[in-house]
Tab-separated table of N, CA and C in Angstrom:
chain	number	residue	atom	x	y	z
A	1	UNK	N	133.211	98.659	74.020
A	1	UNK	CA	132.304	97.866	74.780
A	1	UNK	C	132.107	98.413	76.170
A	2	UNK	N	133.156	98.938	76.796
A	2	UNK	CA	133.043	99.510	78.115
A	2	UNK	C	132.035	100.687	78.112
A	3	UNK	N	132.085	101.506	77.076
A	3	UNK	CA	131.202	102.642	77.005
A	3	UNK	C	129.749	102.188	76.960
A	4	UNK	N	129.444	101.158	76.189
A	4	UNK	CA	128.092	100.642	76.074
A	4	UNK	C	127.603	100.082	77.405
A	5	UNK	N	128.429	99.300	78.059
A	5	UNK	CA	128.063	98.713	79.354
A	5	UNK	C	127.858	99.821	80.388
A	6	UNK	N	128.751	100.768	80.419
A	6	UNK	CA	128.609	101.914	81.357
A	6	UNK	C	127.337	102.701	81.074
A	7	UNK	N	127.049	102.918	79.766
A	7	UNK	CA	125.828	103.649	79.385
A	7	UNK	C	124.577	102.927	79.809
A	8	UNK	N	124.532	101.610	79.651
A	8	UNK	CA	123.390	100.828	80.073
A	8	UNK	C	123.215	100.860	81.587
A	9	UNK	N	124.356	100.786	82.315
A	9	UNK	CA	124.341	100.845	83.770
A	9	UNK	C	123.804	102.208	84.225
A	10	UNK	N	124.287	103.264	83.571
A	10	UNK	CA	123.891	104.617	83.954
A	10	UNK	C	122.372	104.822	83.685
A	11	UNK	N	121.909	104.394	82.535
A	11	UNK	CA	120.482	104.493	82.212
A	11	UNK	C	119.658	103.702	83.220
A	12	UNK	N	120.113	102.548	83.582
A	12	UNK	CA	119.426	101.696	84.581
A	12	UNK	C	119.301	102.466	85.938
A	13	UNK	N	120.395	103.084	86.348
A	13	UNK	CA	120.380	103.838	87.623
A	13	UNK	C	119.409	105.006	87.540
A	14	UNK	N	119.389	105.706	86.421
A	14	UNK	CA	118.499	106.856	86.251
A	14	UNK	C	117.047	106.393	86.323
A	15	UNK	N	116.712	105.349	85.604
A	15	UNK	CA	115.325	104.803	85.625
A	15	UNK	C	114.914	104.398	87.038
A	16	UNK	N	115.809	103.698	87.735
A	16	UNK	CA	115.503	103.281	89.087
A	16	UNK	C	115.309	104.497	89.990
A	17	UNK	N	116.104	105.523	89.829
A	17	UNK	CA	116.002	106.726	90.631
A	17	UNK	C	114.653	107.397	90.426
A	18	UNK	N	114.185	107.529	89.163
A	18	UNK	CA	112.895	108.111	88.859
A	18	UNK	C	111.757	107.252	89.433
A	19	UNK	N	111.875	105.930	89.349
A	19	UNK	CA	110.848	105.027	89.872
A	19	UNK	C	110.746	105.184	91.368
A	20	UNK	N	111.878	105.260	92.064
A	20	UNK	CA	111.855	105.420	93.488
A	20	UNK	C	111.255	106.760	93.899
A	21	UNK	N	111.572	107.838	93.137
A	21	UNK	CA	111.017	109.138	93.427
A	21	UNK	C	109.519	109.122	93.258
A	22	UNK	N	109.028	108.561	92.182
A	22	UNK	CA	107.589	108.532	91.907
A	22	UNK	C	106.863	107.723	92.981
A	23	UNK	N	107.443	106.607	93.410
A	23	UNK	CA	106.844	105.788	94.455
A	23	UNK	C	106.811	106.549	95.800
A	24	UNK	N	107.881	107.194	96.129
A	24	UNK	CA	107.940	107.880	97.422
A	24	UNK	C	106.951	109.043	97.457
A	25	UNK	N	106.718	109.686	96.305
A	25	UNK	CA	105.766	110.813	96.280
A	25	UNK	C	104.356	110.350	96.571
A	26	UNK	N	103.996	109.143	96.140
A	26	UNK	CA	102.685	108.610	96.427
A	26	UNK	C	102.545	108.148	97.859
A	27	UNK	N	103.642	108.043	98.560
A	27	UNK	CA	103.603	107.553	99.952
A	27	UNK	C	103.656	108.696	100.957
A	28	UNK	N	103.600	109.940	100.546
A	28	UNK	CA	103.589	111.055	101.457
A	28	UNK	C	102.163	111.477	101.780
A	29	UNK	N	102.009	112.268	102.846
A	29	UNK	CA	100.688	112.814	103.170
A	29	UNK	C	100.278	113.769	102.059
A	30	UNK	N	99.043	113.595	101.557
A	30	UNK	CA	98.577	114.541	100.563
A	30	UNK	C	97.057	114.545	100.437
A	31	UNK	N	96.559	115.609	99.855
A	31	UNK	CA	95.160	115.808	99.524
A	31	UNK	C	95.032	116.090	98.012
A	32	UNK	N	94.012	115.503	97.406
A	32	UNK	CA	93.772	115.753	95.989
A	32	UNK	C	92.289	116.040	95.815
A	33	UNK	N	92.002	117.055	95.007
A	33	UNK	CA	90.617	117.419	94.730
A	33	UNK	C	90.240	117.087	93.276
A	34	UNK	N	88.966	116.762	93.088
A	34	UNK	CA	88.506	116.485	91.714
A	34	UNK	C	88.524	117.739	90.847
A	35	UNK	N	88.482	118.918	91.493
A	35	UNK	CA	88.555	120.195	90.768
A	35	UNK	C	89.004	121.257	91.737
A	36	UNK	N	89.736	122.230	91.278
A	36	UNK	CA	90.161	123.351	92.099
A	36	UNK	C	89.351	124.592	91.810
A	37	UNK	N	88.414	124.487	90.865
A	37	UNK	CA	87.532	125.627	90.525
A	37	UNK	C	86.136	125.101	90.226
A	38	UNK	N	85.163	125.626	90.968
A	38	UNK	CA	83.788	125.184	90.832
A	38	UNK	C	82.915	126.395	90.558
A	39	UNK	N	82.017	126.257	89.587
A	39	UNK	CA	81.066	127.335	89.324
A	39	UNK	C	79.839	127.096	90.176
A	40	UNK	N	79.530	128.082	90.981
A	40	UNK	CA	78.417	127.988	91.935
A	40	UNK	C	77.099	127.758	91.209
A	41	UNK	N	76.307	126.890	91.743
A	41	UNK	CA	75.003	126.593	91.157
A	41	UNK	C	74.032	127.764	91.394
A	42	UNK	N	73.134	127.984	90.458
A	42	UNK	CA	72.132	129.026	90.598
A	42	UNK	C	70.773	128.458	91.035
A	43	UNK	N	70.637	127.147	90.985
A	43	UNK	CA	69.367	126.518	91.316
A	43	UNK	C	69.401	125.941	92.708
A	44	UNK	N	68.324	126.104	93.437
A	44	UNK	CA	68.272	125.672	94.846
A	44	UNK	C	68.366	124.174	95.004
A	45	UNK	N	67.995	123.417	93.997
A	45	UNK	CA	68.005	121.978	94.110
A	45	UNK	C	69.282	121.327	93.549
A	46	UNK	N	70.098	122.107	92.850
A	46	UNK	CA	71.268	121.560	92.219
A	46	UNK	C	72.442	121.516	93.235
A	47	UNK	N	73.121	120.399	93.251
A	47	UNK	CA	74.279	120.216	94.146
A	47	UNK	C	75.460	119.754	93.316
A	48	UNK	N	76.604	120.390	93.492
A	48	UNK	CA	77.832	119.963	92.822
A	48	UNK	C	78.651	119.147	93.838
A	49	UNK	N	79.393	118.185	93.335
A	49	UNK	CA	80.188	117.331	94.190
A	49	UNK	C	81.686	117.605	93.982
A	50	UNK	N	82.368	117.805	95.090
A	50	UNK	CA	83.806	117.950	95.087
A	50	UNK	C	84.375	116.725	95.778
A	51	UNK	N	85.038	115.884	94.996
A	51	UNK	CA	85.612	114.640	95.569
A	51	UNK	C	86.978	114.935	96.133
A	52	UNK	N	87.190	114.517	97.373
A	52	UNK	CA	88.463	114.704	98.082
A	52	UNK	C	89.081	113.329	98.288
A	53	UNK	N	90.299	113.129	97.811
A	53	UNK	CA	91.031	111.877	98.081
A	53	UNK	C	92.362	112.261	98.666
A	54	UNK	N	93.009	111.298	99.269
A	54	UNK	CA	94.316	111.553	99.849
A	54	UNK	C	94.958	110.336	100.433
A	55	UNK	N	96.104	110.578	101.010
A	55	UNK	CA	96.905	109.514	101.615
A	55	UNK	C	97.549	110.018	102.909
A	56	UNK	N	97.542	109.182	103.943
A	56	UNK	CA	98.208	109.484	105.198
A	56	UNK	C	99.262	108.450	105.442
A	57	UNK	N	100.485	108.889	105.531
A	57	UNK	CA	101.599	108.029	105.843
A	57	UNK	C	101.457	107.573	107.270
A	58	UNK	N	101.698	106.309	107.576
A	58	UNK	CA	101.630	105.728	108.902
A	58	UNK	C	100.222	105.796	109.483
A	59	UNK	N	99.222	105.673	108.660
A	59	UNK	CA	97.836	105.675	109.111
A	59	UNK	C	97.529	104.374	109.871
A	60	UNK	N	96.776	104.497	110.959
A	60	UNK	CA	96.370	103.339	111.729
A	60	UNK	C	94.902	103.081	111.439
A	61	UNK	N	94.585	101.893	110.954
A	61	UNK	CA	93.236	101.536	110.541
A	61	UNK	C	92.219	101.861	111.633
A	62	UNK	N	91.108	102.471	111.209
A	62	UNK	CA	90.024	102.805	112.114
A	62	UNK	C	90.131	104.171	112.742
A	63	UNK	N	91.278	104.831	112.629
A	63	UNK	CA	91.454	106.168	113.171
A	63	UNK	C	90.662	107.186	112.318
A	64	UNK	N	90.163	108.204	112.969
A	64	UNK	CA	89.376	109.224	112.306
A	64	UNK	C	90.332	110.197	111.550
A	65	UNK	N	89.959	110.493	110.318
A	65	UNK	CA	90.667	111.507	109.512
A	65	UNK	C	89.763	112.750	109.526
A	66	UNK	N	90.350	113.894	109.915
A	66	UNK	CA	89.570	115.138	109.967
A	66	UNK	C	89.985	116.007	108.788
A	67	UNK	N	88.996	116.580	108.133
A	67	UNK	CA	89.205	117.595	107.097
A	67	UNK	C	88.550	118.854	107.559
A	68	UNK	N	89.320	119.925	107.641
A	68	UNK	CA	88.801	121.212	108.065
A	68	UNK	C	88.547	122.044	106.788
A	69	UNK	N	87.323	122.437	106.550
A	69	UNK	CA	86.955	123.235	105.394
A	69	UNK	C	86.850	124.704	105.825
A	70	UNK	N	87.801	125.514	105.444
A	70	UNK	CA	87.833	126.909	105.860
A	70	UNK	C	87.174	127.772	104.768
A	71	UNK	N	86.065	128.419	105.132
A	71	UNK	CA	85.327	129.244	104.208
A	71	UNK	C	86.000	130.615	104.035
A	72	UNK	N	85.688	131.353	102.968
A	72	UNK	CA	86.265	132.687	102.793
A	72	UNK	C	85.979	133.589	103.962
A	73	UNK	N	84.893	133.402	104.655
A	73	UNK	CA	84.504	134.221	105.816
A	73	UNK	C	85.328	133.889	107.078
A	74	UNK	N	86.068	132.792	107.012
A	74	UNK	CA	86.827	132.316	108.173
A	74	UNK	C	86.112	131.229	108.960
A	75	UNK	N	84.833	131.000	108.644
A	75	UNK	CA	84.086	129.909	109.295
A	75	UNK	C	84.776	128.580	108.923
A	76	UNK	N	84.767	127.643	109.876
A	76	UNK	CA	85.387	126.348	109.660
A	76	UNK	C	84.378	125.251	109.912
A	77	UNK	N	84.210	124.350	108.964
A	77	UNK	CA	83.440	123.126	109.193
A	77	UNK	C	84.366	121.940	109.187
A	78	UNK	N	83.994	120.926	109.970
A	78	UNK	CA	84.839	119.727	110.080
A	78	UNK	C	84.114	118.565	109.437
A	79	UNK	N	84.844	117.883	108.537
A	79	UNK	CA	84.344	116.648	107.930
A	79	UNK	C	85.176	115.516	108.480
A	80	UNK	N	84.553	114.389	108.801
A	80	UNK	CA	85.247	113.242	109.336
A	80	UNK	C	85.077	112.051	108.419
A	81	UNK	N	86.137	111.261	108.255
A	81	UNK	CA	86.081	110.022	107.492
A	81	UNK	C	87.125	109.071	108.052
A	82	UNK	N	87.220	107.901	107.499
A	82	UNK	CA	88.272	106.964	107.891
A	82	UNK	C	88.998	106.523	106.643
A	83	UNK	N	90.178	105.940	106.851
A	83	UNK	CA	90.999	105.513	105.710
A	83	UNK	C	90.978	104.006	105.539
A	84	UNK	N	91.635	103.583	104.478
A	84	UNK	CA	91.802	102.161	104.192
A	84	UNK	C	93.030	101.653	104.922
A	85	UNK	N	93.280	100.353	104.849
A	85	UNK	CA	94.440	99.761	105.497
A	85	UNK	C	95.747	100.447	105.123
A	86	UNK	N	95.854	100.873	103.860
A	86	UNK	CA	97.102	101.476	103.370
A	86	UNK	C	97.163	102.998	103.495
A	87	UNK	N	96.171	103.600	104.175
A	87	UNK	CA	96.189	105.048	104.468
A	87	UNK	C	95.524	105.913	103.448
A	88	UNK	N	94.832	105.345	102.459
A	88	UNK	CA	94.083	106.142	101.511
A	88	UNK	C	92.710	106.469	102.040
A	89	UNK	N	92.167	107.613	101.666
A	89	UNK	CA	90.818	108.008	102.106
A	89	UNK	C	90.160	108.824	101.034
A	90	UNK	N	88.833	108.945	101.162
A	90	UNK	CA	88.106	109.849	100.286
A	90	UNK	C	86.831	110.282	100.960
A	91	UNK	N	86.315	111.394	100.532
A	91	UNK	CA	85.028	111.894	100.961
A	91	UNK	C	84.519	112.841	99.871
A	92	UNK	N	83.286	113.247	99.998
A	92	UNK	CA	82.673	114.168	99.022
A	92	UNK	C	82.117	115.378	99.777
A	93	UNK	N	82.422	116.537	99.210
A	93	UNK	CA	81.853	117.776	99.733
A	93	UNK	C	80.732	118.196	98.744
A	94	UNK	N	79.517	118.326	99.290
A	94	UNK	CA	78.380	118.723	98.472
A	94	UNK	C	78.296	120.242	98.463
A	95	UNK	N	78.405	120.828	97.315
A	95	UNK	CA	78.374	122.285	97.178
A	95	UNK	C	77.057	122.727	96.558
A	96	UNK	N	76.342	123.516	97.341
A	96	UNK	CA	75.017	123.970	96.860
A	96	UNK	C	75.006	125.513	96.834
A	97	UNK	N	73.823	126.010	96.636
A	97	UNK	CA	73.642	127.477	96.475
A	97	UNK	C	74.069	128.261	97.718
A	98	UNK	N	74.093	127.644	98.875
A	98	UNK	CA	74.434	128.336	100.131
A	98	UNK	C	75.947	128.659	100.244
A	99	UNK	N	76.777	128.015	99.459
A	99	UNK	CA	78.206	128.287	99.515
A	99	UNK	C	78.514	129.647	98.906
A	100	UNK	N	79.276	130.471	99.628
A	100	UNK	CA	79.665	131.770	99.091
A	100	UNK	C	80.769	131.633	98.058
A	101	UNK	N	80.804	132.561	97.134
A	101	UNK	CA	81.905	132.596	96.161
A	101	UNK	C	83.174	132.987	96.891
A	102	UNK	N	84.304	132.460	96.471
A	102	UNK	CA	85.591	132.820	97.058
A	102	UNK	C	86.533	131.633	97.162
A	103	UNK	N	87.655	131.840	97.834
A	103	UNK	CA	88.674	130.787	97.985
A	103	UNK	C	88.496	130.078	99.301
A	104	UNK	N	88.480	128.794	99.234
A	104	UNK	CA	88.347	127.891	100.402
A	104	UNK	C	89.660	127.158	100.622
A	105	UNK	N	89.956	126.867	101.856
A	105	UNK	CA	91.145	126.053	102.197
A	105	UNK	C	90.658	124.766	102.833
A	106	UNK	N	91.191	123.658	102.388
A	106	UNK	CA	90.898	122.365	102.963
A	106	UNK	C	92.153	121.858	103.645
A	107	UNK	N	92.051	121.529	104.930
A	107	UNK	CA	93.188	121.154	105.730
A	107	UNK	C	92.993	119.702	106.183
A	108	UNK	N	93.982	118.863	105.971
A	108	UNK	CA	93.992	117.466	106.427
A	108	UNK	C	94.601	117.441	107.809
A	109	UNK	N	93.831	116.923	108.770
A	109	UNK	CA	94.299	116.833	110.165
A	109	UNK	C	94.248	115.362	110.594
A	110	UNK	N	95.345	114.894	111.131
A	110	UNK	CA	95.415	113.529	111.627
A	110	UNK	C	96.280	113.454	112.833
A	111	UNK	N	95.836	112.740	113.829
A	111	UNK	CA	96.568	112.543	115.081
A	111	UNK	C	96.905	113.907	115.711
A	112	UNK	N	95.959	114.858	115.613
A	112	UNK	CA	96.113	116.147	116.265
A	112	UNK	C	97.023	117.116	115.529
A	113	UNK	N	97.446	116.742	114.319
A	113	UNK	CA	98.396	117.607	113.538
A	113	UNK	C	97.811	117.916	112.168
A	114	UNK	N	98.052	119.144	111.730
A	114	UNK	CA	97.687	119.500	110.361
A	114	UNK	C	98.842	119.050	109.452
A	115	UNK	N	98.540	118.099	108.552
A	115	UNK	CA	99.620	117.440	107.784
A	115	UNK	C	99.620	117.742	106.285
A	116	UNK	N	98.511	118.333	105.785
A	116	UNK	CA	98.463	118.681	104.352
A	116	UNK	C	97.317	119.683	104.147
A	117	UNK	N	97.380	120.452	103.091
A	117	UNK	CA	96.298	121.364	102.756
A	117	UNK	C	96.280	121.675	101.284
A	118	UNK	N	95.149	122.169	100.815
A	118	UNK	CA	95.018	122.590	99.454
A	118	UNK	C	93.887	123.639	99.403
A	119	UNK	N	93.741	124.299	98.287
A	119	UNK	CA	92.704	125.297	98.149
A	119	UNK	C	91.828	125.001	96.929
A	120	UNK	N	90.616	125.582	96.955
A	120	UNK	CA	89.736	125.534	95.793
A	120	UNK	C	88.913	126.816	95.778
A	121	UNK	N	88.411	127.144	94.625
A	121	UNK	CA	87.668	128.404	94.449
A	121	UNK	C	86.248	128.100	93.947
A	122	UNK	N	85.305	128.783	94.539
A	122	UNK	CA	83.932	128.721	94.062
A	122	UNK	C	83.611	130.071	93.442
A	123	UNK	N	83.185	130.004	92.170
A	123	UNK	CA	82.851	131.237	91.421
A	123	UNK	C	81.383	131.485	91.440
């Protein structure tokens, strides 16, 4: 009987540990993209959408969230958005024929600090 009780207790601790880990991962600063690889459009009127979502720990409602989009050439464009009460945010990058093929870096900047980044490729 002791072995069964100990086993149940141990399994309970393991499940709780995984649940806490999963929860804490969603509470960290992060950026997520709808795709990390986009095929460049050939038509002048066609626009592809890259959805950017993320979370900022300790976000203060109404504060501006800056996203720096670094092009393969080194050029940087700044996108601004705001977050929700709980620190979540989203925006859309419209990718058209003018975007060069190559690797882009997207940097999340908040409160004057770069707190997360990710990359995507346009083919």
